[in-house]
Amino acid sequence: MARKQIRNTETNPIQPAEKQRTHQSLRLRLDDLKTVDPLTENQKKFFDLYNQDIQAFVLCGSPGTGKTFLSMYKALESVLEKSTVYDQLIIIRNAIPTTEIGHLPGDLSAKNAAYEEPYQQICADLFGRGDAYSRLKEQKHLEFVNASYLRGMTFDNSIVFFEEFQNANWHVIKSVISRLGVESKLILSGDHKQTDLTRKHGQSGFFELLQVAQEMKEFVVIKFTTDDIIRSAFTKNFIIACEKLDL
């Protein structure tokens, strides 16, 4: 897609009267979002069902299958499309590190930053600019929320994306899902084989969520397999070998 030219401020300084126009030109719009096409049958299934009258998705299964990337793409596409009811994408994660690294320094914003990096990279890829994630946050189109700080929140007119939900116990998963308000859509993404929960955090609520989803017509569960791995041939062969050895 064509990119808008941004004024070089070093060779042609912006005059005060031009500042507002330049600020507006930096706003991200739907036309700035790259077009992404599904590459596997399950990716296509998600794309086909997304725009139907389905309120909640569970995308689960093998890593490297595009679950996170495609969820953010479709969510941002909806948020930036002016004709939809969705105003913002809410990304939620339970702040559980892969390995024990102790207490992260800084305030809540600084602590969350470590978990936001994957989404910054995805936004940079989708919009072709490194500041896309921060721009979307400034425009109130995107917000990152730690699952530990949800009490009292209600998300209306939002697409709520609960990422790595296998790293949350059933209590936390229930807390997240019950935040869903009117005119909102829910996407949960995870892989039960990649849980980072330790004994002190409780047991993953992954399978409880699948049981509940099967009882609700509002949910669609899409299970990604090694056939859907697109990250690289090496990653695909590695995951296949791990699954063959049950590791």
Coordinates of N, CA and C in Angstrom, one line a residue:
M1 N 0.8 -1.2 0.0 CA 0.0 0.0 0.0 C 0.9 1.3 0.0
A2 N 0.3 2.3 -0.6 CA 1.1 3.6 -0.6 C 1.3 4.1 0.7
R3 N 2.4 4.7 1.0 CA 2.7 5.3 2.3 C 2.7 6.8 2.1
K4 N 2.2 7.5 3.1 CA 2.2 9.0 3.0 C 3.5 9.5 3.3
Q5 N 3.9 10.6 2.7 CA 5.2 11.2 2.9 C 5.1 12.1 4.2
I6 N 6.1 11.9 5.1 CA 6.2 12.7 6.3 C 7.3 13.7 6.1
R7 N 6.9 15.0 6.5 CA 7.9 16.1 6.3 C 9.2 15.9 7.1
N8 N 10.3 16.2 6.4 CA 11.6 16.1 7.1 C 11.7 17.4 7.9
T9 N 11.7 17.3 9.2 CA 11.7 18.4 10.1 C 13.0 19.1 10.2
E10 N 14.1 18.4 9.8 CA 15.4 19.0 9.9 C 15.7 19.9 8.8
T11 N 15.2 19.6 7.6 CA 15.5 20.5 6.4 C 14.3 21.5 6.2
N12 N 13.2 21.2 6.8 CA 12.0 22.1 6.5 C 11.2 22.2 7.8
P13 N 11.7 23.0 8.8 CA 11.0 23.0 10.1 C 9.5 23.3 10.0
I14 N 8.8 22.6 10.9 CA 7.3 22.8 10.9 C 7.0 24.1 11.6
Q15 N 6.2 25.0 11.0 CA 5.8 26.2 11.6 C 4.6 25.9 12.5
P16 N 4.3 26.8 13.5 CA 3.3 26.5 14.5 C 1.9 26.2 13.9
A17 N 1.6 26.9 12.8 CA 0.3 26.7 12.2 C 0.2 25.3 11.5
E18 N 1.3 24.7 11.3 CA 1.3 23.4 10.6 C 1.3 22.2 11.5
K19 N 1.6 22.5 12.8 CA 1.8 21.4 13.7 C 0.6 20.5 13.8
Q20 N -0.6 21.0 13.9 CA -1.8 20.2 14.0 C -2.0 19.3 12.8
R21 N -1.8 19.9 11.6 CA -2.0 19.1 10.4 C -1.0 18.0 10.3
T22 N 0.3 18.2 10.7 CA 1.3 17.2 10.7 C 1.0 16.1 11.7
H23 N 0.4 16.5 12.9 CA 0.0 15.5 13.9 C -1.0 14.6 13.4
Q24 N -2.0 15.2 12.6 CA -3.1 14.4 12.1 C -2.5 13.4 11.0
S25 N -1.5 13.8 10.3 CA -1.0 13.0 9.2 C -0.3 11.7 9.8
L26 N 0.1 11.8 11.1 CA 0.8 10.7 11.7 C -0.2 9.7 12.3
R27 N -1.5 10.0 12.3 CA -2.5 9.1 12.8 C -2.6 7.9 11.9
L28 N -2.7 6.7 12.5 CA -2.8 5.5 11.8 C -4.3 5.3 11.4
R29 N -4.5 4.9 10.1 CA -5.8 4.6 9.6 C -5.8 3.2 9.0
L30 N -7.0 2.8 8.6 CA -7.2 1.5 8.0 C -6.4 1.3 6.8
D31 N -6.2 2.4 6.0 CA -5.4 2.3 4.8 C -4.0 2.0 5.0
D32 N -3.5 2.3 6.3 CA -2.1 2.1 6.6 C -1.8 0.6 7.0
L33 N -2.9 -0.1 7.2 CA -2.7 -1.5 7.7 C -2.5 -2.4 6.4
K34 N -1.4 -3.2 6.5 CA -1.1 -4.1 5.4 C -2.2 -5.2 5.3
T35 N -2.3 -5.7 4.1 CA -3.3 -6.8 3.8 C -2.6 -8.1 4.1
V36 N -3.3 -8.9 4.9 CA -2.8 -10.2 5.3 C -3.8 -11.3 4.8
D37 N -3.3 -12.3 4.2 CA -4.1 -13.4 3.7 C -3.8 -14.7 4.5
P38 N -4.8 -15.5 4.7 CA -4.6 -16.7 5.4 C -3.8 -17.7 4.6
L39 N -3.0 -18.5 5.2 CA -2.1 -19.4 4.5 C -2.4 -20.9 4.7
T40 N -3.2 -21.2 5.7 CA -3.6 -22.6 6.0 C -5.1 -22.7 6.2
E41 N -5.6 -23.9 6.2 CA -7.0 -24.1 6.3 C -7.6 -23.5 7.6
N42 N -6.9 -23.7 8.7 CA -7.4 -23.2 10.0 C -7.3 -21.7 10.0
Q43 N -6.3 -21.1 9.5 CA -6.3 -19.6 9.4 C -7.4 -19.1 8.5
K44 N -7.7 -19.8 7.4 CA -8.8 -19.4 6.6 C -10.2 -19.5 7.3
K45 N -10.3 -20.6 8.1 CA -11.5 -20.8 8.9 C -11.7 -19.6 9.9
F46 N -10.6 -19.2 10.5 CA -10.7 -18.0 11.4 C -11.2 -16.8 10.7
F47 N -10.5 -16.5 9.6 CA -10.9 -15.3 8.8 C -12.4 -15.4 8.3
D48 N -12.8 -16.6 7.9 CA -14.2 -16.7 7.3 C -15.2 -16.5 8.4
L49 N -14.9 -17.0 9.6 CA -15.9 -16.9 10.7 C -15.8 -15.6 11.5
Y50 N -14.7 -14.9 11.4 CA -14.5 -13.7 12.2 C -15.6 -12.7 12.0
N51 N -16.0 -12.4 10.8 CA -17.0 -11.4 10.5 C -18.4 -11.9 10.6
Q52 N -18.6 -13.1 11.0 CA -20.0 -13.6 11.2 C -20.4 -13.2 12.6
D53 N -21.6 -13.6 12.9 CA -22.2 -13.2 14.2 C -21.7 -14.1 15.3
I54 N -20.4 -14.1 15.6 CA -19.8 -14.9 16.6 C -19.1 -14.0 17.6
Q55 N -19.4 -14.2 18.8 CA -18.9 -13.3 19.9 C -17.5 -13.7 20.5
A56 N -17.2 -14.9 20.4 CA -16.0 -15.4 21.1 C -15.3 -16.5 20.4
F57 N -13.9 -16.4 20.3 CA -13.1 -17.4 19.7 C -12.1 -17.9 20.6
V58 N -11.8 -19.2 20.5 CA -10.7 -19.8 21.2 C -9.7 -20.3 20.1
L59 N -8.5 -19.8 20.0 CA -7.5 -20.2 19.1 C -6.5 -21.0 19.9
C60 N -6.4 -22.2 19.7 CA -5.4 -23.0 20.6 C -4.7 -24.0 19.7
G61 N -3.5 -24.4 20.3 CA -2.8 -25.4 19.6 C -1.3 -25.0 19.3
S62 N -0.7 -25.6 18.3 CA 0.7 -25.6 18.1 C 1.2 -24.1 18.0
P63 N 2.5 -23.9 18.5 CA 3.1 -22.6 18.3 C 3.5 -22.4 16.8
G64 N 3.7 -21.1 16.5 CA 4.2 -20.8 15.1 C 3.1 -20.9 14.1
T65 N 1.9 -20.9 14.5 CA 0.7 -21.0 13.6 C 0.1 -19.7 13.3
G66 N 0.5 -18.6 13.8 CA 0.0 -17.3 13.5 C -1.2 -16.9 14.4
K67 N -1.4 -17.6 15.5 CA -2.6 -17.3 16.3 C -2.6 -15.8 16.8
T68 N -1.5 -15.4 17.4 CA -1.4 -14.0 17.9 C -1.4 -13.0 16.7
F69 N -0.6 -13.2 15.7 CA -0.5 -12.3 14.6 C -1.8 -12.0 13.9
L70 N -2.5 -13.1 13.6 CA -3.8 -13.0 12.9 C -4.9 -12.4 13.8
S71 N -4.9 -12.7 15.1 CA -5.8 -12.1 16.0 C -5.7 -10.6 16.1
M72 N -4.5 -10.1 16.2 CA -4.2 -8.7 16.2 C -4.6 -8.1 14.9
Y73 N -4.3 -8.7 13.8 CA -4.6 -8.2 12.5 C -6.1 -8.0 12.3
K74 N -6.9 -9.0 12.6 CA -8.3 -8.9 12.4 C -8.9 -7.9 13.4
A75 N -8.4 -7.9 14.6 CA -8.9 -7.0 15.6 C -8.6 -5.5 15.2
L76 N -7.4 -5.2 14.8 CA -7.1 -3.9 14.4 C -7.8 -3.4 13.1
E77 N -8.0 -4.4 12.2 CA -8.8 -4.1 11.1 C -10.2 -3.7 11.4
S78 N -10.8 -4.3 12.4 CA -12.2 -4.0 12.9 C -12.2 -2.6 13.6
V79 N -11.2 -2.4 14.4 CA -11.1 -1.2 15.2 C -10.9 0.1 14.3
L80 N -10.1 -0.1 13.3 CA -9.8 1.1 12.4 C -10.9 1.3 11.4
E81 N -11.8 0.3 11.2 CA -12.9 0.4 10.2 C -14.0 1.2 10.9
K82 N -14.3 2.4 10.4 CA -15.2 3.3 11.0 C -16.6 2.8 11.1
S83 N -17.0 1.9 10.2 CA -18.4 1.4 10.2 C -18.7 0.3 11.3
T84 N -17.7 -0.2 12.0 CA -17.9 -1.2 13.0 C -18.2 -0.6 14.3
V85 N -18.7 -1.4 15.3 CA -19.0 -0.9 16.6 C -17.8 -0.9 17.5
Y86 N -16.6 -1.3 17.0 CA -15.5 -1.5 17.9 C -14.6 -0.3 17.9
D87 N -14.3 0.2 19.1 CA -13.5 1.4 19.3 C -12.0 1.1 19.6
Q88 N -11.8 -0.1 20.3 CA -10.4 -0.3 20.8 C -10.2 -1.8 20.9
L89 N -8.9 -2.1 20.8 CA -8.4 -3.5 21.0 C -7.8 -3.5 22.4
I90 N -8.3 -4.4 23.3 CA -7.8 -4.6 24.6 C -6.9 -5.9 24.7
I91 N -5.6 -5.7 24.9 CA -4.8 -6.9 25.0 C -4.6 -7.2 26.4
I92 N -4.9 -8.4 26.8 CA -4.8 -8.9 28.2 C -3.8 -10.0 28.3
R93 N -2.9 -9.9 29.3 CA -2.0 -11.1 29.6 C -1.9 -11.2 31.1
N94 N -1.7 -12.5 31.5 CA -1.4 -12.7 32.9 C 0.1 -12.7 33.0
A95 N 0.6 -11.8 33.9 CA 2.0 -11.5 33.9 C 2.8 -12.6 34.6
I96 N 3.0 -13.7 33.9 CA 3.8 -14.9 34.4 C 5.0 -15.0 33.5
P97 N 6.2 -14.9 34.0 CA 7.4 -15.0 33.2 C 7.7 -16.4 32.8
T98 N 8.4 -16.6 31.7 CA 8.8 -17.9 31.2 C 9.7 -18.6 32.2
T99 N 10.6 -17.9 32.8 CA 11.5 -18.4 33.9 C 11.5 -17.4 35.0
E100 N 11.8 -17.8 36.2 CA 11.8 -17.0 37.4 C 12.9 -15.9 37.3
I101 N 12.5 -14.6 37.1 CA 13.5 -13.6 37.0 C 13.4 -12.6 38.1
G102 N 12.6 -12.9 39.1 CA 12.5 -11.9 40.3 C 11.6 -10.8 39.9
H103 N 11.6 -9.8 40.8 CA 10.7 -8.7 40.7 C 11.2 -7.7 39.6
L104 N 10.4 -7.3 38.6 CA 10.8 -6.3 37.7 C 10.8 -5.0 38.3
P105 N 11.8 -4.1 38.0 CA 11.8 -2.8 38.6 C 10.8 -1.8 37.9
G106 N 10.6 -0.7 38.6 CA 9.7 0.3 38.0 C 8.3 0.2 38.4
D107 N 7.5 1.2 37.8 CA 6.0 1.2 38.1 C 5.3 0.2 37.3
L108 N 4.0 0.2 37.3 CA 3.2 -0.8 36.6 C 3.4 -0.7 35.1
S109 N 3.6 0.5 34.6 CA 3.8 0.7 33.2 C 5.1 0.0 32.7
A110 N 6.1 0.2 33.6 CA 7.5 -0.4 33.3 C 7.4 -1.9 33.4
K111 N 6.7 -2.4 34.3 CA 6.6 -3.9 34.5 C 5.9 -4.5 33.3
N112 N 4.8 -3.8 32.8 CA 4.0 -4.3 31.7 C 4.8 -4.3 30.4
A113 N 5.8 -3.3 30.3 CA 6.5 -3.1 29.0 C 7.2 -4.4 28.6
A114 N 7.7 -5.2 29.5 CA 8.4 -6.5 29.1 C 7.4 -7.4 28.4
Y115 N 6.1 -7.4 28.7 CA 5.1 -8.3 28.1 C 4.5 -7.7 26.9
E116 N 4.8 -6.4 26.6 CA 4.2 -5.7 25.4 C 5.0 -5.9 24.2
E117 N 6.3 -6.3 24.3 CA 7.2 -6.3 23.2 C 6.7 -7.1 22.0
P118 N 6.1 -8.3 22.2 CA 5.6 -9.0 21.0 C 4.6 -8.3 20.2
Y119 N 3.8 -7.5 20.9 CA 2.7 -6.8 20.2 C 3.2 -5.5 19.5
Q120 N 4.3 -4.9 20.1 CA 5.0 -3.8 19.4 C 5.6 -4.3 18.1
Q121 N 6.2 -5.5 18.1 CA 6.8 -6.0 16.9 C 5.7 -6.4 15.8
I122 N 4.6 -6.9 16.3 CA 3.5 -7.3 15.3 C 2.9 -6.0 14.7
C123 N 2.7 -5.0 15.5 CA 2.2 -3.7 15.0 C 3.2 -3.1 14.0
A124 N 4.5 -3.2 14.3 CA 5.5 -2.6 13.4 C 5.4 -3.4 12.1
D125 N 5.2 -4.7 12.1 CA 5.1 -5.5 10.9 C 3.8 -5.1 10.1
L126 N 2.7 -5.0 10.8 CA 1.4 -4.7 10.2 C 1.3 -3.3 9.5
F127 N 2.0 -2.4 10.1 CA 1.9 -1.0 9.6 C 3.2 -0.5 8.9
G128 N 4.3 -1.3 9.0 CA 5.5 -0.9 8.4 C 6.2 0.3 9.0
R129 N 6.0 0.5 10.3 CA 6.6 1.6 11.1 C 6.8 1.2 12.5
G130 N 7.9 1.5 13.1 CA 8.3 1.1 14.4 C 7.5 1.7 15.5
D131 N 6.8 2.8 15.3 CA 6.1 3.5 16.3 C 4.6 3.2 16.3
A132 N 4.2 2.2 15.5 CA 2.8 1.9 15.3 C 2.1 1.6 16.6
Y133 N 2.7 0.8 17.4 CA 2.1 0.4 18.7 C 1.8 1.6 19.6
S134 N 2.8 2.4 19.7 CA 2.6 3.6 20.6 C 1.6 4.6 20.0
R135 N 1.6 4.7 18.6 CA 0.6 5.5 18.0 C -0.8 5.1 18.2
L136 N -1.0 3.8 18.1 CA -2.4 3.2 18.4 C -2.8 3.4 19.8
K137 N -1.9 3.4 20.7 CA -2.2 3.6 22.1 C -2.6 5.1 22.3
E138 N -1.8 6.0 21.7 CA -2.1 7.4 21.7 C -3.5 7.8 21.2
Q139 N -3.9 7.0 20.1 CA -5.2 7.3 19.5 C -6.3 6.6 20.2
K140 N -6.0 5.9 21.4 CA -7.0 5.2 22.2 C -7.6 4.0 21.4
H141 N -6.9 3.5 20.4 CA -7.4 2.3 19.7 C -6.8 1.0 20.3
L142 N -5.9 1.1 21.2 CA -5.2 0.0 21.7 C -4.9 0.2 23.2
E143 N -5.1 -0.8 24.0 CA -4.7 -0.7 25.4 C -4.2 -2.1 25.9
F144 N -3.1 -2.1 26.7 CA -2.6 -3.3 27.3 C -3.0 -3.3 28.7
V145 N -3.5 -4.5 29.2 CA -4.0 -4.6 30.6 C -3.4 -5.8 31.2
N146 N -2.8 -5.7 32.4 CA -2.4 -6.8 33.1 C -3.6 -7.5 33.8
A147 N -3.7 -8.8 33.6 CA -4.8 -9.6 34.1 C -5.0 -9.4 35.6
S148 N -4.0 -9.0 36.3 CA -4.1 -8.8 37.8 C -4.8 -7.5 38.2
Y149 N -5.1 -6.7 37.2 CA -5.7 -5.4 37.6 C -7.0 -5.1 36.8
L150 N -7.9 -6.1 36.8 CA -9.1 -6.0 36.0 C -10.4 -5.7 36.9
R151 N -10.3 -5.8 38.2 CA -11.5 -5.6 39.0 C -12.2 -4.3 38.7
G152 N -13.5 -4.4 38.5 CA -14.2 -3.2 38.3 C -14.3 -2.7 36.9
M153 N -13.5 -3.3 36.0 CA -13.4 -2.9 34.6 C -14.5 -3.5 33.8
T154 N -15.1 -2.8 32.8 CA -16.0 -3.3 31.8 C -15.5 -2.8 30.5
F155 N -15.5 -3.7 29.5 CA -15.0 -3.4 28.2 C -16.2 -3.4 27.2
D156 N -16.7 -2.2 26.9 CA -17.7 -2.1 25.9 C -17.1 -1.7 24.5
N157 N -17.8 -2.0 23.5 CA -17.3 -1.6 22.1 C -15.9 -2.0 21.9
S158 N -15.5 -3.1 22.3 CA -14.0 -3.5 22.3 C -13.9 -4.9 21.8
I159 N -12.7 -5.1 21.3 CA -12.2 -6.5 21.0 C -11.2 -6.9 22.0
V160 N -11.6 -7.8 22.9 CA -10.7 -8.2 24.0 C -9.9 -9.4 23.6
F161 N -8.6 -9.3 23.6 CA -7.7 -10.3 23.2 C -6.9 -10.8 24.4
F162 N -7.3 -12.0 24.9 CA -6.6 -12.6 26.0 C -5.6 -13.6 25.5
E163 N -4.3 -13.1 25.6 CA -3.2 -13.8 25.0 C -2.5 -14.7 26.0
E164 N -2.0 -15.9 25.5 CA -1.4 -16.8 26.4 C -2.2 -17.2 27.6
F165 N -3.5 -17.5 27.3 CA -4.4 -17.8 28.4 C -4.1 -19.1 29.2
Q166 N -3.3 -19.9 28.6 CA -2.9 -21.1 29.3 C -2.0 -20.7 30.6
N167 N -1.6 -19.5 30.7 CA -0.8 -19.0 31.8 C -1.7 -18.4 32.9
A168 N -2.9 -18.7 32.9 CA -3.9 -18.2 33.9 C -4.6 -19.4 34.5
N169 N -4.9 -19.3 35.8 CA -5.7 -20.3 36.4 C -7.2 -20.0 36.1
W170 N -8.1 -20.9 36.5 CA -9.5 -20.7 36.1 C -10.1 -19.5 36.7
H171 N -9.7 -19.1 37.9 CA -10.2 -17.9 38.5 C -9.8 -16.7 37.7
V172 N -8.6 -16.6 37.2 CA -8.2 -15.4 36.4 C -9.0 -15.4 35.1
I173 N -9.1 -16.6 34.4 CA -9.8 -16.7 33.1 C -11.2 -16.2 33.3
K174 N -11.9 -16.7 34.3 CA -13.3 -16.2 34.6 C -13.3 -14.7 34.8
S175 N -12.4 -14.2 35.5 CA -12.3 -12.7 35.8 C -12.2 -11.9 34.5
V176 N -11.4 -12.4 33.6 CA -11.2 -11.7 32.3 C -12.4 -11.8 31.5
I177 N -13.0 -13.0 31.3 CA -14.2 -13.1 30.4 C -15.4 -12.3 30.9
S178 N -15.5 -12.3 32.2 CA -16.6 -11.6 32.8 C -16.5 -10.0 32.7
R179 N -15.4 -9.5 32.2 CA -15.3 -8.1 31.9 C -15.9 -7.7 30.6
L180 N -16.3 -8.6 29.8 CA -16.8 -8.3 28.5 C -18.2 -7.6 28.6
G181 N -18.2 -6.4 27.9 CA -19.5 -5.6 28.0 C -20.2 -5.7 26.7
V182 N -21.0 -4.7 26.4 CA -21.9 -4.7 25.2 C -21.1 -4.4 24.0
E183 N -21.6 -4.9 22.9 CA -20.9 -4.7 21.5 C -19.4 -5.0 21.6
S184 N -19.1 -6.2 22.2 CA -17.7 -6.5 22.3 C -17.5 -8.0 21.8
K185 N -16.2 -8.2 21.3 CA -15.9 -9.6 20.8 C -14.7 -10.0 21.7
L186 N -14.6 -11.3 21.9 CA -13.5 -11.9 22.7 C -12.7 -12.9 21.9
I187 N -11.4 -12.8 22.0 CA -10.5 -13.8 21.4 C -9.5 -14.3 22.4
L188 N -9.5 -15.6 22.6 CA -8.5 -16.2 23.5 C -7.5 -17.0 22.7
S189 N -6.2 -16.8 23.0 CA -5.2 -17.6 22.3 C -4.3 -18.2 23.2
G190 N -3.9 -19.5 23.0 CA -3.0 -20.2 23.9 C -2.7 -21.6 23.4
D191 N -1.8 -22.2 24.1 CA -1.3 -23.6 23.9 C -1.0 -24.2 25.2
H192 N -1.8 -25.3 25.6 CA -1.7 -25.9 26.9 C -0.3 -26.5 27.2
K193 N 0.5 -26.7 26.1 CA 1.8 -27.3 26.2 C 2.8 -26.3 26.6
Q194 N 2.5 -25.0 26.6 CA 3.4 -23.9 26.8 C 3.1 -23.2 28.1
T195 N 2.5 -23.8 29.0 CA 2.2 -23.1 30.3 C 3.4 -22.8 31.1
D196 N 3.5 -21.6 31.7 CA 4.6 -21.2 32.5 C 4.2 -21.1 34.0
L197 N 3.0 -21.6 34.3 CA 2.5 -21.6 35.7 C 3.3 -22.5 36.6
T198 N 3.6 -22.0 37.8 CA 4.2 -22.8 38.8 C 3.2 -23.1 39.9
R199 N 3.6 -23.9 40.9 CA 2.6 -24.3 41.9 C 2.0 -23.1 42.6
K200 N 2.8 -22.1 42.9 CA 2.2 -20.9 43.6 C 1.2 -20.2 42.9
H201 N 1.1 -20.3 41.5 CA 0.2 -19.6 40.7 C -1.1 -20.4 40.5
G202 N -1.1 -21.7 40.8 CA -2.2 -22.5 40.6 C -2.2 -23.2 39.3
Q203 N -3.1 -24.1 39.1 CA -3.2 -24.9 37.8 C -3.8 -24.1 36.7
S204 N -3.4 -24.4 35.5 CA -3.9 -23.7 34.3 C -5.4 -24.0 34.2
G205 N -6.2 -23.0 33.8 CA -7.6 -23.2 33.6 C -8.0 -23.4 32.1
F206 N -6.9 -23.8 31.4 CA -7.1 -24.0 29.9 C -8.2 -25.0 29.6
F207 N -8.2 -26.1 30.2 CA -9.2 -27.1 29.8 C -10.6 -26.8 30.4
E208 N -10.7 -26.1 31.5 CA -12.0 -25.7 32.0 C -12.6 -24.7 31.0
L209 N -11.8 -23.8 30.4 CA -12.3 -22.9 29.4 C -12.8 -23.6 28.2
L210 N -12.1 -24.6 27.8 CA -12.6 -25.4 26.6 C -13.9 -26.1 26.9
Q211 N -14.1 -26.6 28.1 CA -15.4 -27.2 28.5 C -16.5 -26.2 28.5
V212 N -16.3 -25.0 29.0 CA -17.3 -24.0 29.0 C -17.6 -23.5 27.6
A213 N -16.6 -23.4 26.8 CA -16.8 -22.9 25.4 C -17.7 -23.9 24.6
Q214 N -17.5 -25.2 24.9 CA -18.4 -26.2 24.2 C -19.8 -26.1 24.6
E215 N -20.1 -25.5 25.7 CA -21.5 -25.4 26.2 C -22.2 -24.1 25.7
M216 N -21.4 -23.2 25.1 CA -22.0 -21.9 24.7 C -22.0 -21.7 23.2
K217 N -23.1 -21.3 22.6 CA -23.2 -21.1 21.2 C -22.4 -19.9 20.7
E218 N -22.1 -19.0 21.7 CA -21.3 -17.8 21.3 C -19.9 -18.1 21.0
F219 N -19.4 -19.3 21.4 CA -18.0 -19.6 21.2 C -17.7 -20.5 20.0
V220 N -16.6 -20.2 19.4 CA -16.0 -21.1 18.3 C -14.6 -21.5 18.7
V221 N -14.3 -22.7 18.7 CA -12.9 -23.2 19.1 C -12.3 -23.7 17.8
I222 N -11.1 -23.1 17.5 CA -10.3 -23.5 16.4 C -9.0 -24.1 16.9
K223 N -8.7 -25.4 16.6 CA -7.5 -26.0 17.1 C -6.5 -26.1 16.0
F224 N -5.4 -25.4 16.2 CA -4.3 -25.3 15.2 C -3.4 -26.5 15.4
T225 N -2.9 -27.1 14.4 CA -2.0 -28.2 14.5 C -0.6 -27.9 13.8
T226 N 0.2 -28.9 13.8 CA 1.5 -28.7 13.1 C 1.4 -28.4 11.6
D227 N 0.2 -28.8 11.0 CA 0.0 -28.5 9.6 C -0.1 -27.0 9.4
D228 N -0.4 -26.3 10.5 CA -0.7 -24.8 10.4 C 0.6 -24.0 10.7
I229 N 1.7 -24.7 11.0 CA 2.9 -23.9 11.4 C 3.5 -23.2 10.2
I230 N 3.7 -21.9 10.3 CA 4.2 -21.1 9.1 C 5.4 -20.3 9.5
R231 N 5.9 -20.4 10.8 CA 7.0 -19.6 11.2 C 8.3 -19.9 10.4
S232 N 8.6 -21.1 10.3 CA 9.7 -21.6 9.5 C 9.7 -23.1 9.4
A233 N 10.4 -23.6 8.4 CA 10.5 -25.1 8.2 C 11.2 -25.7 9.4
F234 N 12.2 -25.0 10.0 CA 12.9 -25.6 11.1 C 12.0 -25.7 12.3
T235 N 11.2 -24.6 12.6 CA 10.3 -24.6 13.7 C 9.3 -25.7 13.6
K236 N 8.8 -25.8 12.4 CA 7.8 -26.9 12.1 C 8.3 -28.3 12.4
N237 N 9.5 -28.6 11.9 CA 10.1 -29.9 12.1 C 10.5 -30.1 13.6
F238 N 10.9 -29.0 14.3 CA 11.2 -29.1 15.7 C 9.9 -29.4 16.5
I239 N 8.8 -28.8 16.3 CA 7.6 -29.0 17.0 C 7.1 -30.4 16.7
I240 N 7.2 -30.8 15.4 CA 6.7 -32.2 15.1 C 7.6 -33.2 15.9
A241 N 8.9 -33.0 15.9 CA 9.7 -33.9 16.7 C 9.4 -34.0 18.1
C242 N 9.1 -32.8 18.7 CA 8.7 -32.7 20.1 C 7.5 -33.4 20.4
E243 N 6.5 -33.3 19.5 CA 5.2 -33.9 19.7 C 5.3 -35.5 19.6
K244 N 6.2 -35.9 18.6 CA 6.4 -37.3 18.4 C 7.0 -38.0 19.6
L245 N 7.9 -37.2 20.3 CA 8.5 -37.7 21.5 C 7.8 -37.4 22.8
D246 N 6.6 -36.7 22.6 CA 5.8 -36.3 23.8 C 6.6 -35.4 24.8
L247 N 7.4 -34.5 24.2 CA 8.2 -33.6 25.0 C 7.6 -32.2 25.1

